[in-house]
Amino acid sequence: MSNSDFYAVFGQPIHHSKSPQIHQLFAQDTQQIMDYQAQEVSAGLFKKSVTDFFEKGGKGLNCTVPLKELAFEFATELSPRAQCAKAVNTLILQKNGCVLGDNTDGCGLVTDLTQNHAIALKQKRILILGAGGASRGIIQPIMQQVPQKLVIANRTIEKSIALALEFKSLGKIEGCGFKDLKGQSFDLILNATSASLSGQLPPLPNNLIAENGVCYDLSYGSEPTIFVRWGIEQNAHKSLDGLGMLVEQAAEAFYLWRGVRPNTHAIINVLKQKSPEQI
Ligand code: NDP
Protein backbone atom coordinates (compact mmCIF):
# COMPACT_ATOMS: atom_id res chain seq x y z
CA MET A 1 0.00 0.00 0.00
CA SER A 2 1.33 3.46 -0.91
CA ASN A 3 1.49 6.43 1.48
CA SER A 4 -1.48 8.15 -0.17
CA ASP A 5 -4.97 8.13 1.36
CA PHE A 6 -6.63 4.85 0.52
CA TYR A 7 -10.17 3.78 -0.25
CA ALA A 8 -11.80 0.56 -1.43
CA VAL A 9 -14.97 -1.11 -2.63
CA PHE A 10 -16.01 -4.32 -0.89
CA GLY A 11 -18.46 -6.77 -2.44
CA GLN A 12 -18.95 -10.34 -3.63
CA PRO A 13 -18.47 -10.85 -6.52
CA ILE A 14 -16.28 -7.80 -7.15
CA HIS A 15 -14.04 -8.66 -10.14
CA HIS A 16 -16.48 -6.93 -12.54
CA SER A 17 -16.50 -3.66 -10.55
CA LYS A 18 -15.82 -0.47 -12.51
CA SER A 19 -15.39 1.56 -9.30
CA PRO A 20 -11.54 1.44 -9.19
CA GLN A 21 -11.35 2.80 -12.76
CA ILE A 22 -14.00 5.43 -12.05
CA HIS A 23 -12.28 6.69 -8.89
CA GLN A 24 -8.90 6.68 -10.64
CA LEU A 25 -10.40 8.91 -13.36
CA PHE A 26 -11.97 11.15 -10.67
CA ALA A 27 -8.59 11.44 -8.89
CA GLN A 28 -6.83 12.38 -12.14
CA ASP A 29 -9.54 14.89 -12.99
CA THR A 30 -9.40 16.61 -9.58
CA GLN A 31 -5.66 16.11 -8.96
CA GLN A 32 -6.21 14.12 -5.79
CA ILE A 33 -3.49 11.74 -4.62
CA MET A 34 -5.31 8.64 -3.46
CA ASP A 35 -5.51 4.91 -3.94
CA TYR A 36 -8.73 2.90 -4.52
CA GLN A 37 -8.88 -0.91 -4.74
CA ALA A 38 -11.62 -3.51 -5.17
CA GLN A 39 -11.66 -6.27 -2.55
CA GLU A 40 -13.73 -9.44 -2.55
CA VAL A 41 -15.38 -9.64 0.90
CA SER A 42 -18.10 -12.09 1.91
CA ALA A 43 -20.94 -11.16 4.23
CA GLY A 44 -19.43 -13.41 6.92
CA LEU A 45 -16.10 -11.56 6.88
CA PHE A 46 -17.56 -8.07 6.43
CA LYS A 47 -17.23 -6.76 10.00
CA LYS A 48 -13.65 -7.97 10.43
CA SER A 49 -12.59 -6.73 6.98
CA VAL A 50 -14.05 -3.25 7.52
CA THR A 51 -12.53 -2.99 11.01
CA ASP A 52 -9.10 -4.03 9.64
CA PHE A 53 -9.44 -1.59 6.74
CA PHE A 54 -10.04 1.42 8.99
CA GLU A 55 -7.44 0.30 11.56
CA LYS A 56 -4.85 0.24 8.76
CA GLY A 57 -5.68 3.86 7.94
CA GLY A 58 -8.35 3.51 5.22
CA LYS A 59 -10.33 6.72 4.80
CA GLY A 60 -13.51 5.51 3.14
CA LEU A 61 -15.26 2.50 1.69
CA ASN A 62 -17.88 1.69 -0.89
CA CYS A 63 -20.01 -1.38 -0.22
CA THR A 64 -21.95 -3.22 -2.89
CA VAL A 65 -24.00 -6.42 -3.20
CA PRO A 66 -24.52 -8.21 -0.79
CA LEU A 67 -23.05 -5.87 1.87
CA LYS A 68 -25.18 -2.70 1.88
CA GLU A 69 -27.40 -3.79 4.79
CA LEU A 70 -24.34 -4.93 6.79
CA ALA A 71 -22.68 -1.56 6.14
CA PHE A 72 -25.85 0.09 7.43
CA GLU A 73 -25.49 -1.89 10.68
CA PHE A 74 -21.74 -1.20 10.92
CA ALA A 75 -21.92 2.60 10.62
CA THR A 76 -21.72 4.48 13.92
CA GLU A 77 -23.58 7.45 12.41
CA LEU A 78 -26.08 7.54 9.53
CA SER A 79 -27.08 10.23 7.04
CA PRO A 80 -30.84 10.88 6.73
CA ARG A 81 -30.88 9.24 3.26
CA ALA A 82 -29.12 6.13 4.60
CA GLN A 83 -31.61 5.97 7.47
CA CYS A 84 -34.44 6.13 4.96
CA ALA A 85 -32.94 3.52 2.60
CA LYS A 86 -31.85 1.22 5.48
CA ALA A 87 -28.81 0.48 3.31
CA VAL A 88 -25.35 2.06 3.05
CA ASN A 89 -23.09 2.13 -0.01
CA THR A 90 -20.53 4.63 1.32
CA LEU A 91 -18.66 4.66 4.63
CA ILE A 92 -16.70 7.79 5.59
CA LEU A 93 -14.16 7.90 8.41
CA GLN A 94 -14.85 11.04 10.46
CA LYS A 95 -12.19 13.15 12.20
CA ASN A 96 -13.49 11.95 15.60
CA GLY A 97 -13.03 8.30 14.58
CA CYS A 98 -16.72 7.64 13.96
CA VAL A 99 -17.74 5.98 10.69
CA LEU A 100 -20.56 7.77 8.87
CA GLY A 101 -22.78 5.65 6.61
CA ASP A 102 -24.44 7.25 3.60
CA ASN A 103 -26.36 6.07 0.55
CA THR A 104 -25.50 7.84 -2.71
CA ASP A 105 -27.41 5.53 -5.11
CA GLY A 106 -30.64 7.54 -5.27
CA CYS A 107 -28.83 10.84 -5.56
CA GLY A 108 -26.74 9.35 -8.38
CA LEU A 109 -29.87 8.27 -10.26
CA VAL A 110 -31.64 11.61 -9.85
CA THR A 111 -28.51 13.54 -10.91
CA ASP A 112 -28.12 11.39 -14.02
CA LEU A 113 -31.78 11.82 -14.96
CA THR A 114 -32.17 15.52 -14.21
CA GLN A 115 -28.69 16.93 -14.91
CA ASN A 116 -27.22 14.64 -17.56
CA HIS A 117 -30.42 13.87 -19.47
CA ALA A 118 -32.59 16.92 -18.63
CA ILE A 119 -35.48 14.69 -17.51
CA ALA A 120 -37.63 16.52 -14.95
CA LEU A 121 -39.47 14.34 -12.41
CA LYS A 122 -41.84 16.95 -11.01
CA GLN A 123 -45.51 16.05 -11.57
CA LYS A 124 -44.47 12.96 -13.57
CA ARG A 125 -46.08 9.53 -13.29
CA ILE A 126 -43.18 7.27 -12.33
CA LEU A 127 -43.02 3.47 -12.27
CA ILE A 128 -40.29 1.51 -10.47
CA LEU A 129 -39.96 -2.15 -11.46
CA GLY A 130 -38.49 -4.21 -8.60
CA ALA A 131 -38.62 -3.98 -4.82
CA GLY A 132 -35.08 -4.95 -3.79
CA GLY A 133 -32.22 -2.92 -2.33
CA ALA A 134 -31.85 -0.61 -5.33
CA SER A 135 -35.55 0.33 -5.25
CA ARG A 136 -35.34 1.04 -1.54
CA GLY A 137 -32.41 3.41 -2.12
CA ILE A 138 -34.06 5.47 -4.87
CA ILE A 139 -37.57 6.03 -3.47
CA GLN A 140 -36.83 8.98 -1.16
CA PRO A 141 -34.67 10.94 -3.66
CA ILE A 142 -37.37 10.42 -6.32
CA MET A 143 -40.15 11.56 -3.97
CA GLN A 144 -38.11 14.70 -3.17
CA GLN A 145 -38.61 15.66 -6.84
CA VAL A 146 -42.40 15.72 -6.19
CA PRO A 147 -43.74 13.37 -8.88
CA GLN A 148 -47.50 13.14 -9.50
CA LYS A 149 -47.44 9.52 -8.32
CA LEU A 150 -45.03 6.63 -7.83
CA VAL A 151 -45.99 3.01 -8.50
CA ILE A 152 -43.71 0.14 -7.45
CA ALA A 153 -44.36 -3.14 -9.29
CA ASN A 154 -42.63 -6.35 -8.33
CA ARG A 155 -42.68 -10.07 -9.16
CA THR A 156 -43.25 -10.83 -5.46
CA ILE A 157 -46.21 -8.52 -4.88
CA GLU A 158 -45.96 -8.58 -1.06
CA LYS A 159 -42.57 -6.84 -1.27
CA SER A 160 -43.77 -3.93 -3.42
CA ILE A 161 -46.84 -3.44 -1.24
CA ALA A 162 -44.68 -3.46 1.92
CA LEU A 163 -42.24 -0.96 0.38
CA ALA A 164 -45.06 1.39 -0.69
CA LEU A 165 -46.51 1.23 2.84
CA GLU A 166 -43.13 1.90 4.45
CA PHE A 167 -42.60 5.07 2.38
CA LYS A 168 -46.22 6.28 2.29
CA SER A 169 -45.47 9.37 4.40
CA LEU A 170 -43.40 10.73 1.47
CA GLY A 171 -46.39 11.06 -0.91
CA LYS A 172 -48.61 9.04 -3.25
CA ILE A 173 -46.94 5.62 -3.58
CA GLU A 174 -48.66 2.38 -4.65
CA GLY A 175 -47.33 -1.17 -4.64
CA CYS A 176 -48.55 -3.85 -7.07
CA GLY A 177 -47.67 -6.80 -9.30
CA PHE A 178 -46.78 -6.62 -13.02
CA LYS A 179 -50.27 -7.77 -14.08
CA ASP A 180 -51.83 -4.77 -12.31
CA LEU A 181 -50.01 -2.40 -14.70
CA LYS A 182 -52.35 -3.18 -17.62
CA GLY A 183 -54.19 -0.05 -18.75
CA GLN A 184 -51.80 2.35 -16.95
CA SER A 185 -49.12 4.55 -18.54
CA PHE A 186 -46.07 6.31 -17.12
CA ASP A 187 -43.79 9.20 -18.03
CA LEU A 188 -40.76 7.43 -16.57
CA ILE A 189 -40.19 3.69 -16.11
CA LEU A 190 -37.19 2.72 -13.98
CA ASN A 191 -36.09 -0.90 -14.15
CA ALA A 192 -34.65 -1.60 -10.69
CA THR A 193 -34.96 -5.37 -11.03
CA SER A 194 -31.83 -7.43 -11.59
CA ALA A 195 -33.59 -9.22 -14.50
CA SER A 196 -31.43 -7.56 -17.21
CA LEU A 197 -28.32 -9.15 -15.70
CA SER A 198 -29.68 -12.57 -16.78
CA GLY A 199 -31.10 -11.27 -20.06
CA GLN A 200 -34.68 -11.36 -18.77
CA LEU A 201 -37.47 -8.83 -19.05
CA PRO A 202 -40.25 -8.43 -16.48
CA PRO A 203 -43.60 -9.30 -18.10
CA LEU A 204 -44.82 -5.80 -19.05
CA PRO A 205 -47.97 -4.85 -20.95
CA ASN A 206 -47.82 -2.84 -24.19
CA ASN A 207 -48.65 0.88 -24.10
CA LEU A 208 -47.07 1.26 -20.66
CA ILE A 209 -44.97 4.24 -21.77
CA ALA A 210 -46.79 7.58 -22.06
CA GLU A 211 -46.15 9.90 -25.00
CA ASN A 212 -42.62 11.31 -24.64
CA GLY A 213 -42.06 8.77 -21.84
CA VAL A 214 -38.58 7.60 -20.85
CA CYS A 215 -37.23 4.15 -19.91
CA TYR A 216 -34.20 3.80 -17.63
CA ASP A 217 -32.51 0.54 -16.69
CA LEU A 218 -30.41 0.73 -13.50
CA SER A 219 -28.43 -2.19 -14.95
CA TYR A 220 -25.84 -1.52 -17.65
CA GLY A 221 -23.54 -3.46 -19.92
CA SER A 222 -21.28 -3.20 -22.92
CA GLU A 223 -24.38 -3.65 -25.14
CA PRO A 224 -27.84 -2.10 -24.62
CA THR A 225 -29.65 -4.16 -21.98
CA ILE A 226 -32.77 -6.12 -22.86
CA PHE A 227 -34.87 -3.49 -21.03
CA VAL A 228 -33.21 -0.63 -22.94
CA ARG A 229 -34.02 -2.50 -26.16
CA TRP A 230 -37.62 -3.00 -25.00
CA GLY A 231 -37.94 0.75 -24.42
CA ILE A 232 -36.67 1.47 -27.94
CA GLU A 233 -39.10 -1.09 -29.43
CA GLN A 234 -41.95 0.50 -27.45
CA ASN A 235 -41.05 3.92 -28.92
CA ALA A 236 -39.86 5.51 -25.70
CA HIS A 237 -38.63 9.07 -26.19
CA LYS A 238 -35.36 7.98 -24.55
CA SER A 239 -34.21 4.54 -23.34
CA LEU A 240 -31.15 4.74 -21.10
CA ASP A 241 -28.97 2.42 -19.03
CA GLY A 242 -27.51 2.89 -15.53
CA LEU A 243 -23.88 3.74 -16.38
CA GLY A 244 -24.54 7.42 -15.66
CA MET A 245 -26.09 6.53 -12.30
CA LEU A 246 -23.04 4.41 -11.46
CA VAL A 247 -20.70 7.31 -12.17
CA GLU A 248 -22.88 9.87 -10.37
CA GLN A 249 -23.28 7.78 -7.20
CA ALA A 250 -19.49 7.32 -7.23
CA ALA A 251 -18.98 11.07 -7.71
CA GLU A 252 -21.15 11.79 -4.67
CA ALA A 253 -19.10 9.32 -2.59
CA PHE A 254 -15.89 10.92 -3.90
CA TYR A 255 -17.20 14.34 -2.87
CA LEU A 256 -18.05 13.06 0.63
CA TRP A 257 -14.49 11.74 0.99
CA ARG A 258 -12.43 14.41 -0.79
CA GLY A 259 -14.65 17.53 -0.71
CA VAL A 260 -14.26 18.07 -4.47
CA ARG A 261 -16.55 17.16 -7.39
CA PRO A 262 -15.14 15.51 -10.51
CA ASN A 263 -16.35 16.31 -14.03
CA THR A 264 -18.68 13.35 -14.48
CA HIS A 265 -19.73 14.15 -18.07
CA ALA A 266 -16.22 13.67 -19.39
CA ILE A 267 -15.75 10.48 -17.37
CA ILE A 268 -19.08 8.93 -18.49
CA ASN A 269 -17.97 9.55 -22.07
CA VAL A 270 -14.57 7.95 -21.44
CA LEU A 271 -16.25 4.85 -19.96
CA LYS A 272 -18.73 4.62 -22.84
CA GLN A 273 -15.88 4.65 -25.34
CA LYS A 274 -13.84 1.94 -23.61
CA SER A 275 -14.42 -1.70 -24.46
CA PRO A 276 -15.84 -3.91 -21.64
CA GLU A 277 -12.41 -5.51 -21.17
CA GLN A 278 -10.91 -2.12 -20.45
CA ILE A 279 -13.44 -0.98 -17.82
P1 NDP B 1 -31.92 -7.21 -5.28
O1 NDP B 1 -31.39 -8.58 -5.41
O2 NDP B 1 -32.02 -6.57 -3.95
O3 NDP B 1 -33.41 -7.15 -5.92
C1 NDP B 1 -33.65 -7.75 -7.16
C2 NDP B 1 -35.04 -7.34 -7.66
O4 NDP B 1 -35.17 -7.82 -9.00
C3 NDP B 1 -36.19 -7.94 -6.86
O5 NDP B 1 -37.25 -7.02 -6.84
C4 NDP B 1 -36.56 -9.19 -7.70
O6 NDP B 1 -37.90 -9.57 -7.56
C5 NDP B 1 -36.35 -8.64 -9.09
N1 NDP B 1 -36.10 -9.67 -10.11
C6 NDP B 1 -35.00 -10.47 -10.20
N2 NDP B 1 -35.11 -11.24 -11.30
C7 NDP B 1 -36.28 -10.93 -11.89
C8 NDP B 1 -36.94 -11.40 -13.07
N3 NDP B 1 -36.42 -12.34 -13.84
N4 NDP B 1 -38.13 -10.85 -13.40
C9 NDP B 1 -38.67 -9.87 -12.62
N5 NDP B 1 -38.11 -9.40 -11.49
C10 NDP B 1 -36.91 -9.93 -11.14
O7 NDP B 1 -31.01 -6.33 -6.29
P2 NDP B 1 -30.74 -4.76 -6.19
O8 NDP B 1 -32.05 -4.11 -5.92
O9 NDP B 1 -29.60 -4.50 -5.29
O10 NDP B 1 -30.24 -4.42 -7.68
C11 NDP B 1 -31.14 -4.38 -8.78
C12 NDP B 1 -30.40 -3.94 -10.03
O11 NDP B 1 -29.99 -2.57 -9.90
C13 NDP B 1 -29.12 -4.73 -10.30
O12 NDP B 1 -29.11 -5.05 -11.68
C14 NDP B 1 -28.01 -3.77 -9.97
O13 NDP B 1 -26.86 -3.98 -10.77
C15 NDP B 1 -28.65 -2.42 -10.33
N6 NDP B 1 -28.02 -1.31 -9.60
C16 NDP B 1 -27.40 -0.34 -10.35
C17 NDP B 1 -26.81 0.72 -9.74
C18 NDP B 1 -26.13 1.74 -10.58
O14 NDP B 1 -25.37 2.56 -10.03
N7 NDP B 1 -26.39 1.80 -11.88
C19 NDP B 1 -26.80 0.88 -8.26
C20 NDP B 1 -27.53 -0.17 -7.57
C21 NDP B 1 -28.10 -1.22 -8.24
P3 NDP B 1 -38.39 -10.53 -6.32
O15 NDP B 1 -38.54 -9.62 -5.15
O16 NDP B 1 -39.68 -11.09 -6.80
O17 NDP B 1 -37.30 -11.56 -6.16
Coordinates of C-alpha atoms and ligand atoms in Angstrom, one line a residue:
M1 CA 0.0 0.0 0.0
S2 CA 1.3 3.5 -0.9
N3 CA 1.5 6.4 1.5
S4 CA -1.5 8.1 -0.2
D5 CA -5.0 8.1 1.4
F6 CA -6.6 4.9 0.5
Y7 CA -10.2 3.8 -0.3
A8 CA -11.8 0.6 -1.4
V9 CA -15.0 -1.1 -2.6
F10 CA -16.0 -4.3 -0.9
G11 CA -18.5 -6.8 -2.4
Q12 CA -19.0 -10.3 -3.6
P13 CA -18.5 -10.8 -6.5
I14 CA -16.3 -7.8 -7.2
H15 CA -14.0 -8.7 -10.1
H16 CA -16.5 -6.9 -12.5
S17 CA -16.5 -3.7 -10.6
K18 CA -15.8 -0.5 -12.5
S19 CA -15.4 1.6 -9.3
P20 CA -11.5 1.4 -9.2
Q21 CA -11.4 2.8 -12.8
I22 CA -14.0 5.4 -12.1
H23 CA -12.3 6.7 -8.9
Q24 CA -8.9 6.7 -10.6
L25 CA -10.4 8.9 -13.4
F26 CA -12.0 11.1 -10.7
A27 CA -8.6 11.4 -8.9
Q28 CA -6.8 12.4 -12.1
D29 CA -9.5 14.9 -13.0
T30 CA -9.4 16.6 -9.6
Q31 CA -5.7 16.1 -9.0
Q32 CA -6.2 14.1 -5.8
I33 CA -3.5 11.7 -4.6
M34 CA -5.3 8.6 -3.5
D35 CA -5.5 4.9 -3.9
Y36 CA -8.7 2.9 -4.5
Q37 CA -8.9 -0.9 -4.7
A38 CA -11.6 -3.5 -5.2
Q39 CA -11.7 -6.3 -2.5
E40 CA -13.7 -9.4 -2.5
V41 CA -15.4 -9.6 0.9
S42 CA -18.1 -12.1 1.9
A43 CA -20.9 -11.2 4.2
G44 CA -19.4 -13.4 6.9
L45 CA -16.1 -11.6 6.9
F46 CA -17.6 -8.1 6.4
K47 CA -17.2 -6.8 10.0
K48 CA -13.6 -8.0 10.4
S49 CA -12.6 -6.7 7.0
V50 CA -14.0 -3.2 7.5
T51 CA -12.5 -3.0 11.0
D52 CA -9.1 -4.0 9.6
F53 CA -9.4 -1.6 6.7
F54 CA -10.0 1.4 9.0
E55 CA -7.4 0.3 11.6
K56 CA -4.8 0.2 8.8
G57 CA -5.7 3.9 7.9
G58 CA -8.4 3.5 5.2
K59 CA -10.3 6.7 4.8
G60 CA -13.5 5.5 3.1
L61 CA -15.3 2.5 1.7
N62 CA -17.9 1.7 -0.9
C63 CA -20.0 -1.4 -0.2
T64 CA -21.9 -3.2 -2.9
V65 CA -24.0 -6.4 -3.2
P66 CA -24.5 -8.2 -0.8
L67 CA -23.0 -5.9 1.9
K68 CA -25.2 -2.7 1.9
E69 CA -27.4 -3.8 4.8
L70 CA -24.3 -4.9 6.8
A71 CA -22.7 -1.6 6.1
F72 CA -25.8 0.1 7.4
E73 CA -25.5 -1.9 10.7
F74 CA -21.7 -1.2 10.9
A75 CA -21.9 2.6 10.6
T76 CA -21.7 4.5 13.9
E77 CA -23.6 7.5 12.4
L78 CA -26.1 7.5 9.5
S79 CA -27.1 10.2 7.0
P80 CA -30.8 10.9 6.7
R81 CA -30.9 9.2 3.3
A82 CA -29.1 6.1 4.6
Q83 CA -31.6 6.0 7.5
C84 CA -34.4 6.1 5.0
A85 CA -32.9 3.5 2.6
K86 CA -31.9 1.2 5.5
A87 CA -28.8 0.5 3.3
V88 CA -25.3 2.1 3.1
N89 CA -23.1 2.1 0.0
T90 CA -20.5 4.6 1.3
L91 CA -18.7 4.7 4.6
I92 CA -16.7 7.8 5.6
L93 CA -14.2 7.9 8.4
Q94 CA -14.9 11.0 10.5
K95 CA -12.2 13.1 12.2
N96 CA -13.5 12.0 15.6
G97 CA -13.0 8.3 14.6
C98 CA -16.7 7.6 14.0
V99 CA -17.7 6.0 10.7
L100 CA -20.6 7.8 8.9
G101 CA -22.8 5.7 6.6
D102 CA -24.4 7.3 3.6
N103 CA -26.4 6.1 0.5
T104 CA -25.5 7.8 -2.7
D105 CA -27.4 5.5 -5.1
G106 CA -30.6 7.5 -5.3
C107 CA -28.8 10.8 -5.6
G108 CA -26.7 9.3 -8.4
L109 CA -29.9 8.3 -10.3
V110 CA -31.6 11.6 -9.8
T111 CA -28.5 13.5 -10.9
D112 CA -28.1 11.4 -14.0
L113 CA -31.8 11.8 -15.0
T114 CA -32.2 15.5 -14.2
Q115 CA -28.7 16.9 -14.9
N116 CA -27.2 14.6 -17.6
H117 CA -30.4 13.9 -19.5
A118 CA -32.6 16.9 -18.6
I119 CA -35.5 14.7 -17.5
A120 CA -37.6 16.5 -15.0
L121 CA -39.5 14.3 -12.4
K122 CA -41.8 17.0 -11.0
Q123 CA -45.5 16.0 -11.6
K124 CA -44.5 13.0 -13.6
R125 CA -46.1 9.5 -13.3
I126 CA -43.2 7.3 -12.3
L127 CA -43.0 3.5 -12.3
I128 CA -40.3 1.5 -10.5
L129 CA -40.0 -2.2 -11.5
G130 CA -38.5 -4.2 -8.6
A131 CA -38.6 -4.0 -4.8
G132 CA -35.1 -5.0 -3.8
G133 CA -32.2 -2.9 -2.3
A134 CA -31.8 -0.6 -5.3
S135 CA -35.6 0.3 -5.3
R136 CA -35.3 1.0 -1.5
G137 CA -32.4 3.4 -2.1
I138 CA -34.1 5.5 -4.9
I139 CA -37.6 6.0 -3.5
Q140 CA -36.8 9.0 -1.2
P141 CA -34.7 10.9 -3.7
I142 CA -37.4 10.4 -6.3
M143 CA -40.2 11.6 -4.0
Q144 CA -38.1 14.7 -3.2
Q145 CA -38.6 15.7 -6.8
V146 CA -42.4 15.7 -6.2
P147 CA -43.7 13.4 -8.9
Q148 CA -47.5 13.1 -9.5
K149 CA -47.4 9.5 -8.3
L150 CA -45.0 6.6 -7.8
V151 CA -46.0 3.0 -8.5
I152 CA -43.7 0.1 -7.5
A153 CA -44.4 -3.1 -9.3
N154 CA -42.6 -6.4 -8.3
R155 CA -42.7 -10.1 -9.2
T156 CA -43.2 -10.8 -5.5
I157 CA -46.2 -8.5 -4.9
E158 CA -46.0 -8.6 -1.1
K159 CA -42.6 -6.8 -1.3
S160 CA -43.8 -3.9 -3.4
I161 CA -46.8 -3.4 -1.2
A162 CA -44.7 -3.5 1.9
L163 CA -42.2 -1.0 0.4
A164 CA -45.1 1.4 -0.7
L165 CA -46.5 1.2 2.8
E166 CA -43.1 1.9 4.4
F167 CA -42.6 5.1 2.4
K168 CA -46.2 6.3 2.3
S169 CA -45.5 9.4 4.4
L170 CA -43.4 10.7 1.5
G171 CA -46.4 11.1 -0.9
K172 CA -48.6 9.0 -3.2
I173 CA -46.9 5.6 -3.6
E174 CA -48.7 2.4 -4.6
G175 CA -47.3 -1.2 -4.6
C176 CA -48.6 -3.9 -7.1
G177 CA -47.7 -6.8 -9.3
F178 CA -46.8 -6.6 -13.0
K179 CA -50.3 -7.8 -14.1
D180 CA -51.8 -4.8 -12.3
L181 CA -50.0 -2.4 -14.7
K182 CA -52.4 -3.2 -17.6
G183 CA -54.2 0.0 -18.7
Q184 CA -51.8 2.4 -16.9
S185 CA -49.1 4.5 -18.5
F186 CA -46.1 6.3 -17.1
D187 CA -43.8 9.2 -18.0
L188 CA -40.8 7.4 -16.6
I189 CA -40.2 3.7 -16.1
L190 CA -37.2 2.7 -14.0
N191 CA -36.1 -0.9 -14.1
A192 CA -34.6 -1.6 -10.7
T193 CA -35.0 -5.4 -11.0
S194 CA -31.8 -7.4 -11.6
A195 CA -33.6 -9.2 -14.5
S196 CA -31.4 -7.6 -17.2
L197 CA -28.3 -9.2 -15.7
S198 CA -29.7 -12.6 -16.8
G199 CA -31.1 -11.3 -20.1
Q200 CA -34.7 -11.4 -18.8
L201 CA -37.5 -8.8 -19.1
P202 CA -40.2 -8.4 -16.5
P203 CA -43.6 -9.3 -18.1
L204 CA -44.8 -5.8 -19.1
P205 CA -48.0 -4.8 -21.0
N206 CA -47.8 -2.8 -24.2
N207 CA -48.6 0.9 -24.1
L208 CA -47.1 1.3 -20.7
I209 CA -45.0 4.2 -21.8
A210 CA -46.8 7.6 -22.1
E211 CA -46.2 9.9 -25.0
N212 CA -42.6 11.3 -24.6
G213 CA -42.1 8.8 -21.8
V214 CA -38.6 7.6 -20.9
C215 CA -37.2 4.2 -19.9
Y216 CA -34.2 3.8 -17.6
D217 CA -32.5 0.5 -16.7
L218 CA -30.4 0.7 -13.5
S219 CA -28.4 -2.2 -15.0
Y220 CA -25.8 -1.5 -17.7
G221 CA -23.5 -3.5 -19.9
S222 CA -21.3 -3.2 -22.9
E223 CA -24.4 -3.6 -25.1
P224 CA -27.8 -2.1 -24.6
T225 CA -29.7 -4.2 -22.0
I226 CA -32.8 -6.1 -22.9
F227 CA -34.9 -3.5 -21.0
V228 CA -33.2 -0.6 -22.9
R229 CA -34.0 -2.5 -26.2
W230 CA -37.6 -3.0 -25.0
G231 CA -37.9 0.8 -24.4
I232 CA -36.7 1.5 -27.9
E233 CA -39.1 -1.1 -29.4
Q234 CA -41.9 0.5 -27.5
N235 CA -41.1 3.9 -28.9
A236 CA -39.9 5.5 -25.7
H237 CA -38.6 9.1 -26.2
K238 CA -35.4 8.0 -24.5
S239 CA -34.2 4.5 -23.3
L240 CA -31.2 4.7 -21.1
D241 CA -29.0 2.4 -19.0
G242 CA -27.5 2.9 -15.5
L243 CA -23.9 3.7 -16.4
G244 CA -24.5 7.4 -15.7
M245 CA -26.1 6.5 -12.3
L246 CA -23.0 4.4 -11.5
V247 CA -20.7 7.3 -12.2
E248 CA -22.9 9.9 -10.4
Q249 CA -23.3 7.8 -7.2
A250 CA -19.5 7.3 -7.2
A251 CA -19.0 11.1 -7.7
E252 CA -21.2 11.8 -4.7
A253 CA -19.1 9.3 -2.6
F254 CA -15.9 10.9 -3.9
Y255 CA -17.2 14.3 -2.9
L256 CA -18.0 13.1 0.6
W257 CA -14.5 11.7 1.0
R258 CA -12.4 14.4 -0.8
G259 CA -14.6 17.5 -0.7
V260 CA -14.3 18.1 -4.5
R261 CA -16.6 17.2 -7.4
P262 CA -15.1 15.5 -10.5
N263 CA -16.3 16.3 -14.0
T264 CA -18.7 13.4 -14.5
H265 CA -19.7 14.2 -18.1
A266 CA -16.2 13.7 -19.4
I267 CA -15.8 10.5 -17.4
I268 CA -19.1 8.9 -18.5
N269 CA -18.0 9.5 -22.1
V270 CA -14.6 8.0 -21.4
L271 CA -16.2 4.8 -20.0
K272 CA -18.7 4.6 -22.8
Q273 CA -15.9 4.7 -25.3
K274 CA -13.8 1.9 -23.6
S275 CA -14.4 -1.7 -24.5
P276 CA -15.8 -3.9 -21.6
E277 CA -12.4 -5.5 -21.2
Q278 CA -10.9 -2.1 -20.4
I279 CA -13.4 -1.0 -17.8
Ligands
NDP1 P1 -31.9 -7.2 -5.3 O1 -31.4 -8.6 -5.4 O2 -32.0 -6.6 -3.9 O3 -33.4 -7.2 -5.9 C1 -33.7 -7.7 -7.2 C2 -35.0 -7.3 -7.7 O4 -35.2 -7.8 -9.0 C3 -36.2 -7.9 -6.9 O5 -37.3 -7.0 -6.8 C4 -36.6 -9.2 -7.7 O6 -37.9 -9.6 -7.6 C5 -36.3 -8.6 -9.1 N1 -36.1 -9.7 -10.1 C6 -35.0 -10.5 -10.2 N2 -35.1 -11.2 -11.3 C7 -36.3 -10.9 -11.9 C8 -36.9 -11.4 -13.1 N3 -36.4 -12.3 -13.8 N4 -38.1 -10.8 -13.4 C9 -38.7 -9.9 -12.6 N5 -38.1 -9.4 -11.5 C10 -36.9 -9.9 -11.1 O7 -31.0 -6.3 -6.3 P2 -30.7 -4.8 -6.2 O8 -32.0 -4.1 -5.9 O9 -29.6 -4.5 -5.3 O10 -30.2 -4.4 -7.7 C11 -31.1 -4.4 -8.8 C12 -30.4 -3.9 -10.0 O11 -30.0 -2.6 -9.9 C13 -29.1 -4.7 -10.3 O12 -29.1 -5.1 -11.7 C14 -28.0 -3.8 -10.0 O13 -26.9 -4.0 -10.8 C15 -28.6 -2.4 -10.3 N6 -28.0 -1.3 -9.6 C16 -27.4 -0.3 -10.3 C17 -26.8 0.7 -9.7 C18 -26.1 1.7 -10.6 O14 -25.4 2.6 -10.0 N7 -26.4 1.8 -11.9 C19 -26.8 0.9 -8.3 C20 -27.5 -0.2 -7.6 C21 -28.1 -1.2 -8.2 P3 -38.4 -10.5 -6.3 O15 -38.5 -9.6 -5.2 O16 -39.7 -11.1 -6.8 O17 -37.3 -11.6 -6.2

